[in-house]
mmCIF file of C-alpha atoms and ligand atoms in Angstrom:
data_model
loop_
_atom_site.group_PDB
_atom_site.id
_atom_site.type_symbol
_atom_site.label_atom_id
_atom_site.label_comp_id
_atom_site.label_asym_id
_atom_site.label_seq_id
_atom_site.Cartn_x
_atom_site.Cartn_y
_atom_site.Cartn_z
ATOM 1 C CA MET A 257 7.108 19.294 -4.258
ATOM 2 C CA THR A 258 9.471 19.581 -1.351
ATOM 3 C CA ILE A 259 7.766 17.480 1.688
ATOM 4 C CA GLU A 260 8.359 18.446 4.609
ATOM 5 C CA ASN A 261 7.571 20.192 8.640
ATOM 6 C CA LEU A 262 4.776 17.006 8.492
ATOM 7 C CA LYS A 263 2.661 16.434 12.007
ATOM 8 C CA PRO A 264 2.234 12.955 13.521
ATOM 9 C CA ILE A 265 -0.871 11.836 12.027
ATOM 10 C CA PHE A 266 -2.292 10.642 15.704
ATOM 11 C CA ASN A 267 -1.627 12.363 18.555
ATOM 12 C CA LEU A 268 -0.719 8.569 20.282
ATOM 13 C CA PRO A 269 -1.327 7.970 24.372
ATOM 14 C CA ALA A 270 1.971 8.504 25.784
ATOM 15 C CA ASP A 271 2.000 4.902 27.678
ATOM 16 C CA HIS A 272 1.561 3.556 23.803
ATOM 17 C CA LYS A 273 4.024 1.327 22.278
ATOM 18 C CA GLY A 274 4.223 -1.011 19.012
ATOM 19 C CA PRO A 275 2.586 0.112 15.615
ATOM 20 C CA ILE A 276 -0.802 3.338 15.044
ATOM 21 C CA VAL A 277 -3.263 0.373 15.196
ATOM 22 C CA ILE A 278 -6.779 1.922 13.020
ATOM 23 C CA ALA A 279 -9.240 -0.516 13.241
ATOM 24 C CA GLY A 280 -12.342 -0.794 12.603
ATOM 25 C CA PRO A 281 -16.012 -2.415 9.676
ATOM 26 C CA CYS A 282 -15.159 -2.148 6.158
ATOM 27 C CA SER A 283 -18.413 0.168 7.059
ATOM 28 C CA ALA A 284 -21.128 1.365 9.093
ATOM 29 C CA GLU A 285 -24.033 -0.720 8.663
ATOM 30 C CA SER A 286 -26.418 0.634 12.095
ATOM 31 C CA GLU A 287 -26.048 2.489 15.061
ATOM 32 C CA GLU A 288 -25.853 -0.970 17.257
ATOM 33 C CA GLN A 289 -22.626 -2.478 15.085
ATOM 34 C CA THR A 290 -20.783 -0.283 14.356
ATOM 35 C CA LEU A 291 -21.017 1.177 18.657
ATOM 36 C CA ASP A 292 -20.550 -2.525 19.665
ATOM 37 C CA THR A 293 -17.840 -2.639 17.282
ATOM 38 C CA ALA A 294 -15.856 0.675 18.718
ATOM 39 C CA ARG A 295 -16.762 -0.820 22.134
ATOM 40 C CA GLN A 296 -14.709 -4.562 21.572
ATOM 41 C CA LEU A 297 -12.349 -2.251 20.005
ATOM 42 C CA ALA A 298 -11.731 0.226 22.339
ATOM 43 C CA GLU A 299 -11.382 -2.854 24.966
ATOM 44 C CA ALA A 300 -8.905 -4.096 23.408
ATOM 45 C CA GLY A 301 -7.004 -1.114 23.265
ATOM 46 C CA ILE A 302 -6.920 -0.076 19.977
ATOM 47 C CA THR A 303 -7.400 4.348 19.957
ATOM 48 C CA ILE A 304 -8.187 4.828 16.195
ATOM 49 C CA PHE A 305 -11.433 3.958 14.995
ATOM 50 C CA ARG A 306 -12.391 3.512 11.759
ATOM 51 C CA ALA A 307 -16.277 3.189 9.670
ATOM 52 C CA GLY A 308 -17.048 3.071 5.954
ATOM 53 C CA ILE A 309 -19.850 5.576 5.514
ATOM 54 C CA TRP A 310 -19.759 5.864 1.701
ATOM 55 C CA LYS A 311 -18.659 3.512 -0.171
ATOM 56 C CA PRO A 312 -17.702 3.163 -3.757
ATOM 57 C CA ARG A 313 -18.334 0.227 -4.723
ATOM 58 C CA THR A 314 -17.203 -1.628 -8.180
ATOM 59 C CA LYS A 315 -20.702 -2.707 -9.802
ATOM 60 C CA PRO A 316 -24.269 -0.309 -9.094
ATOM 61 C CA GLY A 317 -26.531 -2.209 -6.512
ATOM 62 C CA GLY A 318 -23.733 -3.082 -3.529
ATOM 63 C CA PHE A 319 -24.236 -1.285 -0.097
ATOM 64 C CA GLU A 320 -23.613 2.119 -0.963
ATOM 65 C CA GLY A 321 -22.763 3.276 3.081
ATOM 66 C CA ARG A 322 -25.256 4.676 4.973
ATOM 67 C CA GLY A 323 -24.248 8.524 4.386
ATOM 68 C CA LYS A 324 -24.265 11.236 6.457
ATOM 69 C CA GLU A 325 -26.233 9.670 9.225
ATOM 70 C CA ALA A 326 -23.585 7.358 10.218
ATOM 71 C CA LEU A 327 -21.768 10.191 11.239
ATOM 72 C CA ALA A 328 -23.741 10.679 14.668
ATOM 73 C CA TRP A 329 -22.408 7.093 15.390
ATOM 74 C CA LEU A 330 -19.230 8.246 15.020
ATOM 75 C CA ARG A 331 -19.665 10.777 16.925
ATOM 76 C CA LYS A 332 -21.212 8.538 19.219
ATOM 77 C CA VAL A 333 -18.380 6.312 19.453
ATOM 78 C CA LYS A 334 -15.572 9.005 20.089
ATOM 79 C CA GLU A 335 -18.140 10.181 23.349
ATOM 80 C CA ALA A 336 -18.852 6.420 23.959
ATOM 81 C CA THR A 337 -15.117 5.151 23.759
ATOM 82 C CA GLY A 338 -12.710 8.807 23.676
ATOM 83 C CA MET A 339 -11.723 6.909 20.272
ATOM 84 C CA GLN A 340 -10.175 8.715 17.403
ATOM 85 C CA VAL A 341 -12.895 8.894 14.261
ATOM 86 C CA ALA A 342 -11.460 7.945 10.445
ATOM 87 C CA THR A 343 -13.486 7.587 7.323
ATOM 88 C CA GLU A 344 -12.705 7.552 3.929
ATOM 89 C CA ILE A 345 -13.877 11.013 1.862
ATOM 90 C CA ALA A 346 -14.119 10.936 -1.914
ATOM 91 C CA ASN A 347 -15.329 15.016 -2.567
ATOM 92 C CA ARG A 348 -15.779 18.548 -1.264
ATOM 93 C CA ARG A 349 -19.639 16.894 0.553
ATOM 94 C CA HIS A 350 -17.807 14.120 2.934
ATOM 95 C CA LEU A 351 -15.522 16.029 3.837
ATOM 96 C CA GLU A 352 -17.057 18.554 4.019
ATOM 97 C CA GLU A 353 -19.500 16.710 6.509
ATOM 98 C CA ALA A 354 -17.414 14.682 7.612
ATOM 99 C CA LEU A 355 -15.428 17.360 9.425
ATOM 100 C CA GLY A 356 -19.121 19.520 11.054
ATOM 101 C CA ALA A 357 -19.397 15.484 13.087
ATOM 102 C CA GLY A 358 -16.102 16.841 14.297
ATOM 103 C CA ILE A 359 -14.291 13.490 12.250
ATOM 104 C CA ASP A 360 -10.464 13.409 13.304
ATOM 105 C CA ALA A 361 -8.709 11.738 10.080
ATOM 106 C CA VAL A 362 -10.684 10.961 6.615
ATOM 107 C CA TRP A 363 -8.788 8.935 4.111
ATOM 108 C CA ILE A 364 -8.562 9.406 -0.019
ATOM 109 C CA GLY A 365 -9.746 5.978 -0.685
ATOM 110 C CA ALA A 366 -8.226 3.901 -3.848
ATOM 111 C CA ARG A 367 -10.470 4.870 -6.698
ATOM 112 C CA THR A 368 -10.577 8.778 -5.713
ATOM 113 C CA SER A 369 -7.040 9.112 -5.399
ATOM 114 C CA ALA A 370 -6.792 7.375 -8.843
ATOM 115 C CA ASN A 371 -8.587 10.535 -9.896
ATOM 116 C CA PRO A 372 -6.745 14.452 -10.176
ATOM 117 C CA PHE A 373 -9.647 16.161 -9.975
ATOM 118 C CA ALA A 374 -11.666 14.604 -7.157
ATOM 119 C CA VAL A 375 -8.070 14.910 -5.253
ATOM 120 C CA GLN A 376 -7.898 18.634 -6.585
ATOM 121 C CA GLU A 377 -11.104 19.437 -5.388
ATOM 122 C CA ILE A 378 -10.445 18.242 -2.026
ATOM 123 C CA ALA A 379 -7.470 19.677 -0.971
ATOM 124 C CA ASP A 380 -8.861 22.851 -2.594
ATOM 125 C CA THR A 381 -12.052 22.551 -0.121
ATOM 126 C CA LEU A 382 -8.864 22.323 2.462
ATOM 127 C CA ALA A 383 -6.818 25.707 1.967
ATOM 128 C CA LEU A 384 -10.443 26.984 2.496
ATOM 129 C CA LEU A 385 -10.334 25.608 6.167
ATOM 130 C CA PRO A 386 -9.907 27.612 9.178
ATOM 131 C CA GLU A 387 -6.072 27.076 9.896
ATOM 132 C CA GLU A 388 -6.969 25.379 13.347
ATOM 133 C CA LYS A 389 -8.737 23.229 11.867
ATOM 134 C CA LYS A 390 -6.043 22.926 9.254
ATOM 135 C CA GLU A 391 -4.015 21.660 11.729
ATOM 136 C CA SER A 392 -5.922 18.980 13.243
ATOM 137 C CA ILE A 393 -6.954 16.690 10.678
ATOM 138 C CA THR A 394 -5.628 14.149 9.773
ATOM 139 C CA VAL A 395 -5.174 12.824 5.971
ATOM 140 C CA LEU A 396 -4.572 9.734 4.580
ATOM 141 C CA VAL A 397 -3.984 9.486 1.043
ATOM 142 C CA LYS A 398 -4.477 5.830 -0.632
ATOM 143 C CA ASN A 399 -2.886 4.610 -3.578
ATOM 144 C CA PRO A 400 -4.098 4.816 -7.098
ATOM 145 C CA VAL A 401 -5.964 1.616 -7.527
ATOM 146 C CA ASN A 402 -3.326 0.659 -9.744
ATOM 147 C CA PRO A 403 0.679 0.618 -9.688
ATOM 148 C CA ASP A 404 0.882 4.047 -11.027
ATOM 149 C CA LEU A 405 3.945 5.874 -8.533
ATOM 150 C CA GLU A 406 4.074 9.667 -9.666
ATOM 151 C CA LEU A 407 -0.314 9.453 -9.625
ATOM 152 C CA TRP A 408 0.454 8.428 -5.351
ATOM 153 C CA VAL A 409 2.827 11.192 -5.018
ATOM 154 C CA GLY A 410 0.612 13.421 -7.325
ATOM 155 C CA ALA A 411 -2.142 13.072 -4.989
ATOM 156 C CA ILE A 412 -0.094 13.543 -1.658
ATOM 157 C CA GLU A 413 1.227 16.445 -3.303
ATOM 158 C CA ARG A 414 -2.389 18.303 -4.154
ATOM 159 C CA ILE A 415 -2.917 17.866 -0.397
ATOM 160 C CA TYR A 416 0.316 19.137 0.858
ATOM 161 C CA GLY A 417 -0.666 22.277 -0.877
ATOM 162 C CA SER A 418 -3.464 23.260 0.810
ATOM 163 C CA GLY A 419 -2.349 23.906 4.004
ATOM 164 C CA VAL A 420 -2.798 20.428 6.331
ATOM 165 C CA SER A 421 0.289 18.684 7.580
ATOM 166 C CA ARG A 422 -0.902 15.788 9.201
ATOM 167 C CA ILE A 423 -0.394 13.762 6.099
ATOM 168 C CA GLY A 424 0.050 9.899 6.042
ATOM 169 C CA ALA A 425 0.484 7.347 3.350
ATOM 170 C CA ILE A 426 -2.352 3.830 3.213
ATOM 171 C CA HIS A 427 -1.042 0.771 1.236
ATOM 172 C CA ARG A 428 -3.760 -1.470 0.328
ATOM 173 C CA GLY A 429 -2.278 -2.727 -2.823
ATOM 174 C CA PHE A 430 -3.095 -2.827 -6.283
ATOM 175 C CA SER A 431 -5.215 -4.200 -8.707
ATOM 176 C CA THR A 432 -4.433 -6.731 -11.463
ATOM 177 C CA TYR A 433 -6.364 -9.003 -13.898
ATOM 178 C CA GLY A 434 -7.538 -12.574 -12.440
ATOM 179 C CA LYS A 435 -7.278 -14.766 -9.865
ATOM 180 C CA HIS A 436 -4.264 -14.113 -6.950
ATOM 181 C CA ILE A 437 -3.293 -15.258 -3.290
ATOM 182 C CA TYR A 438 -3.938 -11.743 -2.425
ATOM 183 C CA ARG A 439 -6.842 -9.645 -4.228
ATOM 184 C CA ASN A 440 -4.700 -6.688 -4.764
ATOM 185 C CA GLN A 441 -1.041 -6.821 -5.487
ATOM 186 C CA PRO A 442 1.301 -5.803 -2.619
ATOM 187 C CA ARG A 443 4.396 -4.667 -5.105
ATOM 188 C CA TRP A 444 5.771 -3.790 -2.126
ATOM 189 C CA ALA A 445 8.974 -2.374 -4.132
ATOM 190 C CA ILE A 446 6.618 0.669 -5.112
ATOM 191 C CA PRO A 447 5.821 1.780 -1.184
ATOM 192 C CA ILE A 448 8.682 1.590 -0.444
ATOM 193 C CA GLU A 449 10.288 4.054 -3.044
ATOM 194 C CA LEU A 450 7.381 6.553 -1.924
ATOM 195 C CA ASN A 451 9.458 5.657 1.664
ATOM 196 C CA ARG A 452 12.566 6.443 -0.020
ATOM 197 C CA ARG A 453 11.001 10.122 -1.897
ATOM 198 C CA ILE A 454 9.284 11.093 0.806
ATOM 199 C CA PRO A 455 11.198 10.095 4.228
ATOM 200 C CA GLU A 456 9.743 11.740 6.610
ATOM 201 C CA LEU A 457 5.495 11.549 5.765
ATOM 202 C CA PRO A 458 4.478 8.229 7.577
ATOM 203 C CA ILE A 459 3.246 4.755 5.042
ATOM 204 C CA ILE A 460 0.954 2.632 6.675
ATOM 205 C CA PHE A 461 -0.452 -0.648 5.538
ATOM 206 C CA ASP A 462 -3.823 -1.963 5.088
ATOM 207 C CA PRO A 463 -3.159 -6.142 4.966
ATOM 208 C CA SER A 464 -7.130 -6.234 4.736
ATOM 209 C CA HIS A 465 -7.810 -5.308 1.141
ATOM 210 C CA VAL A 466 -4.016 -6.370 -0.200
ATOM 211 C CA GLY A 467 -4.927 -10.110 1.373
ATOM 212 C CA GLY A 468 -8.384 -9.833 1.416
ATOM 213 C CA SER A 469 -9.321 -13.124 3.760
ATOM 214 C CA ARG A 470 -8.751 -13.045 7.005
ATOM 215 C CA ALA A 471 -6.085 -15.430 6.816
ATOM 216 C CA LEU A 472 -3.700 -13.513 5.377
ATOM 217 C CA VAL A 473 -4.159 -10.534 8.258
ATOM 218 C CA ALA A 474 -1.563 -11.331 10.424
ATOM 219 C CA THR A 475 0.985 -12.557 8.381
ATOM 220 C CA LEU A 476 0.766 -9.780 5.556
ATOM 221 C CA ALA A 477 0.842 -7.180 8.849
ATOM 222 C CA GLN A 478 3.968 -8.654 10.273
ATOM 223 C CA GLN A 479 5.736 -8.297 6.917
ATOM 224 C CA ALA A 480 4.360 -4.376 7.079
ATOM 225 C CA LEU A 481 6.111 -4.157 10.151
ATOM 226 C CA ASP A 482 9.520 -6.026 9.432
ATOM 227 C CA MET A 483 9.709 -3.566 6.833
ATOM 228 C CA ASN A 484 9.320 -0.285 8.932
ATOM 229 C CA PHE A 485 5.695 0.965 8.211
ATOM 230 C CA GLU A 486 4.536 3.269 10.436
ATOM 231 C CA GLY A 487 1.341 0.835 11.066
ATOM 232 C CA LEU A 488 -1.542 -0.756 10.259
ATOM 233 C CA ILE A 489 -5.348 -0.479 9.483
ATOM 234 C CA ILE A 490 -7.198 -3.036 9.500
ATOM 235 C CA GLU A 491 -10.579 -4.002 9.387
ATOM 236 C CA SER A 492 -12.341 -5.283 12.246
ATOM 237 C CA HIS A 493 -16.943 -6.085 12.449
ATOM 238 C CA CYS A 494 -18.637 -7.407 15.322
ATOM 239 C CA ASN A 495 -19.834 -10.569 12.897
ATOM 240 C CA PRO A 496 -17.633 -10.990 10.180
ATOM 241 C CA ASP A 497 -19.515 -13.616 7.943
ATOM 242 C CA LYS A 498 -22.732 -10.502 8.550
ATOM 243 C CA ALA A 499 -20.256 -7.380 7.751
ATOM 244 C CA LEU A 500 -22.471 -6.203 3.906
ATOM 245 C CA SER A 501 -18.720 -5.591 2.752
ATOM 246 C CA ASP A 502 -15.720 -7.342 2.387
ATOM 247 C CA ALA A 503 -17.334 -10.082 4.460
ATOM 248 C CA ALA A 504 -14.358 -12.686 3.859
ATOM 249 C CA GLN A 505 -11.828 -9.829 4.849
ATOM 250 C CA GLN A 506 -12.877 -8.818 8.507
ATOM 251 C CA VAL A 507 -11.566 -10.399 11.558
ATOM 252 C CA THR A 508 -13.497 -9.884 15.242
ATOM 253 C CA PRO A 509 -12.642 -7.112 17.435
ATOM 254 C CA GLY A 510 -10.975 -10.641 19.447
ATOM 255 C CA GLU A 511 -8.840 -11.458 16.221
ATOM 256 C CA LEU A 512 -7.586 -8.686 15.946
ATOM 257 C CA SER A 513 -6.879 -7.967 19.745
ATOM 258 C CA CYS A 514 -4.775 -11.316 18.995
ATOM 259 C CA ILE A 515 -2.979 -10.309 15.796
ATOM 260 C CA VAL A 516 -1.653 -7.023 17.144
ATOM 261 C CA ARG A 517 -0.412 -8.937 20.083
ATOM 262 C CA ALA A 518 1.650 -11.519 18.589
ATOM 263 C CA LEU A 519 3.065 -8.694 16.019
ATOM 264 C CA GLU A 520 6.627 -8.360 17.236
ATOM 265 C CA SER A 521 8.885 -5.373 16.789
ATOM 266 C CA ARG A 522 11.767 -4.834 15.117
ATOM 267 C CA ASN A 523 14.189 -2.728 15.742
ATOM 268 C CA SER A 524 15.232 -3.647 19.121
ATOM 269 C CA ALA A 525 18.925 -2.724 19.628
ATOM 270 C CA ALA A 526 19.664 -6.616 19.846
ATOM 271 C CA THR A 527 19.102 -7.358 16.075
ATOM 272 C CA ALA A 528 20.008 -4.354 15.024
ATOM 273 C CA GLU A 529 24.225 -5.972 14.673
ATOM 274 C CA SER A 530 23.619 -9.456 12.959
ATOM 275 C CA LEU A 531 21.040 -7.085 11.080
ATOM 276 C CA ASP A 532 24.128 -5.179 9.880
ATOM 277 C CA ASP A 533 25.717 -9.029 9.321
ATOM 278 C CA LEU A 534 22.905 -9.783 7.427
ATOM 279 C CA ARG A 535 22.288 -6.685 5.105
ATOM 280 C CA TYR A 536 26.627 -6.913 4.688
ATOM 281 C CA LYS A 537 26.088 -10.291 2.561
ATOM 282 C CA ILE A 538 23.332 -8.702 0.385
ATOM 283 C CA ASP A 539 25.730 -5.652 -0.420
ATOM 284 C CA ARG A 540 28.371 -8.355 -0.786
ATOM 285 C CA LEU A 541 26.087 -10.650 -3.150
ATOM 286 C CA ASP A 542 24.684 -7.539 -5.145
ATOM 287 C CA ASP A 543 27.817 -6.218 -6.133
ATOM 288 C CA GLU A 544 28.118 -9.870 -7.394
ATOM 289 C CA LEU A 545 25.319 -10.271 -9.385
ATOM 290 C CA LEU A 546 26.311 -6.582 -11.084
ATOM 291 C CA GLU A 547 29.507 -7.970 -11.936
ATOM 292 C CA LEU A 548 27.677 -11.294 -13.630
ATOM 293 C CA LEU A 549 25.306 -8.665 -15.923
ATOM 294 C CA SER A 550 27.727 -6.949 -16.969
ATOM 295 C CA LYS A 551 30.117 -10.361 -18.087
ATOM 296 C CA ARG A 552 26.339 -11.348 -19.464
ATOM 297 C CA MET A 553 26.233 -8.513 -21.989
ATOM 298 C CA GLU A 554 29.624 -8.138 -22.455
ATOM 299 C CA VAL A 555 28.688 -11.941 -24.065
ATOM 300 C CA SER A 556 24.853 -10.540 -25.659
ATOM 301 C CA ARG A 557 27.503 -7.603 -27.347
ATOM 302 C CA GLU A 558 29.048 -10.758 -29.225
ATOM 303 C CA ILE A 559 26.147 -12.229 -30.039
ATOM 304 C CA GLY A 560 24.680 -8.764 -31.674
ATOM 305 C CA LEU A 561 27.838 -8.929 -33.298
ATOM 306 C CA PHE A 562 28.093 -12.594 -34.627
ATOM 307 C CA LYS A 563 24.235 -12.318 -35.976
ATOM 308 C CA ARG A 564 25.187 -8.576 -37.896
ATOM 309 C CA ARG A 565 27.789 -10.195 -39.646
ATOM 310 C CA HIS A 566 25.202 -13.181 -40.569
ATOM 311 C CA ASN A 567 22.440 -10.862 -41.198
ATOM 312 C CA LEU A 568 20.042 -11.883 -38.624
ATOM 313 C CA PRO A 569 17.564 -10.408 -36.372
ATOM 314 C CA VAL A 570 18.568 -9.290 -33.402
ATOM 315 C CA VAL A 571 15.560 -10.452 -31.744
ATOM 316 C CA GLN A 572 14.939 -14.873 -31.925
ATOM 317 C CA THR A 573 11.493 -14.940 -30.095
ATOM 318 C CA GLN A 574 11.151 -18.937 -30.273
ATOM 319 C CA ARG A 575 14.659 -18.974 -28.330
ATOM 320 C CA TYR A 576 13.694 -15.674 -26.186
ATOM 321 C CA LYS A 577 10.386 -17.789 -25.398
ATOM 322 C CA ALA A 578 12.136 -21.314 -24.692
ATOM 323 C CA LEU A 579 14.659 -19.448 -22.489
ATOM 324 C CA MET A 580 11.783 -17.702 -20.841
ATOM 325 C CA GLU A 581 10.274 -21.109 -19.925
ATOM 326 C CA LYS A 582 12.651 -23.453 -18.578
ATOM 327 C CA ARG A 583 14.256 -20.734 -16.674
ATOM 328 C CA VAL A 584 10.667 -19.619 -14.535
ATOM 329 C CA ALA A 585 10.391 -23.715 -13.761
ATOM 330 C CA ASP A 586 14.044 -23.225 -12.521
ATOM 331 C CA GLY A 587 13.174 -20.493 -10.897
ATOM 332 C CA GLU A 588 9.965 -22.422 -8.959
ATOM 333 C CA ARG A 589 12.453 -25.510 -7.626
ATOM 334 C CA LEU A 590 15.007 -22.560 -6.424
ATOM 335 C CA ASP A 591 11.273 -21.085 -4.156
ATOM 336 C CA MET A 592 11.286 -18.065 -6.555
ATOM 337 C CA SER A 593 7.799 -17.028 -7.852
ATOM 338 C CA ALA A 594 7.254 -17.198 -11.784
ATOM 339 C CA ASP A 595 6.276 -13.806 -12.156
ATOM 340 C CA PHE A 596 9.857 -12.851 -10.384
ATOM 341 C CA VAL A 597 11.852 -14.645 -12.622
ATOM 342 C CA ARG A 598 10.244 -14.256 -15.438
ATOM 343 C CA ALA A 599 10.353 -9.715 -14.391
ATOM 344 C CA ILE A 600 13.779 -10.257 -13.777
ATOM 345 C CA LEU A 601 14.173 -12.034 -16.847
ATOM 346 C CA ALA A 602 12.151 -9.797 -19.121
ATOM 347 C CA ALA A 603 14.277 -6.542 -17.913
ATOM 348 C CA ILE A 604 16.713 -8.205 -18.650
ATOM 349 C CA HIS A 605 16.482 -9.407 -21.919
ATOM 350 C CA GLU A 606 15.231 -6.201 -23.148
ATOM 351 C CA GLU A 607 18.657 -4.471 -22.027
ATOM 352 C CA SER A 608 20.788 -7.005 -24.215
ATOM 353 C CA VAL A 609 18.117 -6.517 -26.946
ATOM 354 C CA ARG A 610 19.091 -2.760 -26.313
ATOM 355 C CA GLN A 611 22.527 -3.742 -26.462
ATOM 356 C CA GLN A 612 22.800 -5.568 -29.235
ATOM 357 C CA VAL A 613 21.129 -3.024 -31.263
ATOM 358 C CA GLU A 614 23.151 -0.420 -30.508
ATOM 359 C CA LEU A 615 26.080 -1.967 -31.541
ATOM 360 C CA LYS A 616 28.555 0.161 -33.290
HETATM 361 C C1 PEP B 1467 -11.939 0.481 2.209
HETATM 362 O O1 PEP B 1467 -11.167 1.111 3.062
HETATM 363 O O2 PEP B 1467 -12.386 -0.059 2.948
HETATM 364 C C2 PEP B 1467 -11.958 0.821 1.151
HETATM 365 C C3 PEP B 1467 -13.134 0.897 0.070
HETATM 366 O O3 PEP B 1467 -10.720 0.952 1.155
HETATM 367 P P1 PEP B 1467 -9.879 1.488 -0.646
HETATM 368 O O4 PEP B 1467 -10.367 2.116 -1.303
HETATM 369 O O5 PEP B 1467 -8.913 0.906 -0.856
HETATM 370 O O6 PEP B 1467 -10.218 -0.485 -2.156
HETATM 371 MN MN1 MN B 1468 -13.025 -2.813 2.329
#
């Protein structure tokens, strides 16, 4: 499906500079907390407010959001501050209630975008809206929890198929098993491939859910801007330590303001020239990498012939393990992560095996 003729996801003030910034608490917990946070964010120059109302929790018993009553608080935020307001929806009823309350933008959460039935139900509901609503509503699609680009693209295509045209994606990282620095792994190659596949689609980055810790928000946000993401969605709470959901990753509106002011935009003309030089260097290094790999495959095929002549198996697990361990340690000394070195070596090994198995 070709996705084209998209409209801007948000109408920004004429004097707006820099990336789109959506900010607000993980959850709207009370009228006071919602309005207090919103007022402080508006003072800091934020024009798009987020707050979750229906919260999908991993385990039962967690805070599941205030539901419909909190929609009235978002309406008050709009009236009091003039900000546009956004919330998460997961089904037809959420969408209808949000639209009824005058919500400007909705996002489909990571657990919902992993479920084509749920996304299709939302798309079918959007398709029935009157034309003016279809034109005004913004729908942002978070990546599914699992690193599956096709599922993400599929969810975006379902929403596009409904006839709405203010569509964007949110990159919030991917779940993995075990403890890591990041709560959700950024796997940058996936949103970059999404951008290659659908260049018109704006992608917003969510450093709060990727990092899972307020200490990581600023660095991650800058990295995303360096990679040309269109904007950021950042969780901010008037009293983060007391937040009922995602306390560790929320920042105060004051901190948010500092983070946003410190962000550097990387697209000024002055930097373009040196960037071209650096890209030239990278391209040449990639040429060399490919040549080296092809030489390595040649040797690998010779080994394959030797193994065949001497009736040896193609894969010798002991050697593979020893080689991997040594290279991972070497890689770390050269400032590359163990995961990266492992992935590269596994891919090279897989191709070597394929070439040896297919030897004529
Ligand atoms: C959220 O934005 O608060 C949220 C629940 O996000 P995600 O769907 O990315 O987990
Ligand atoms: Mn959250």
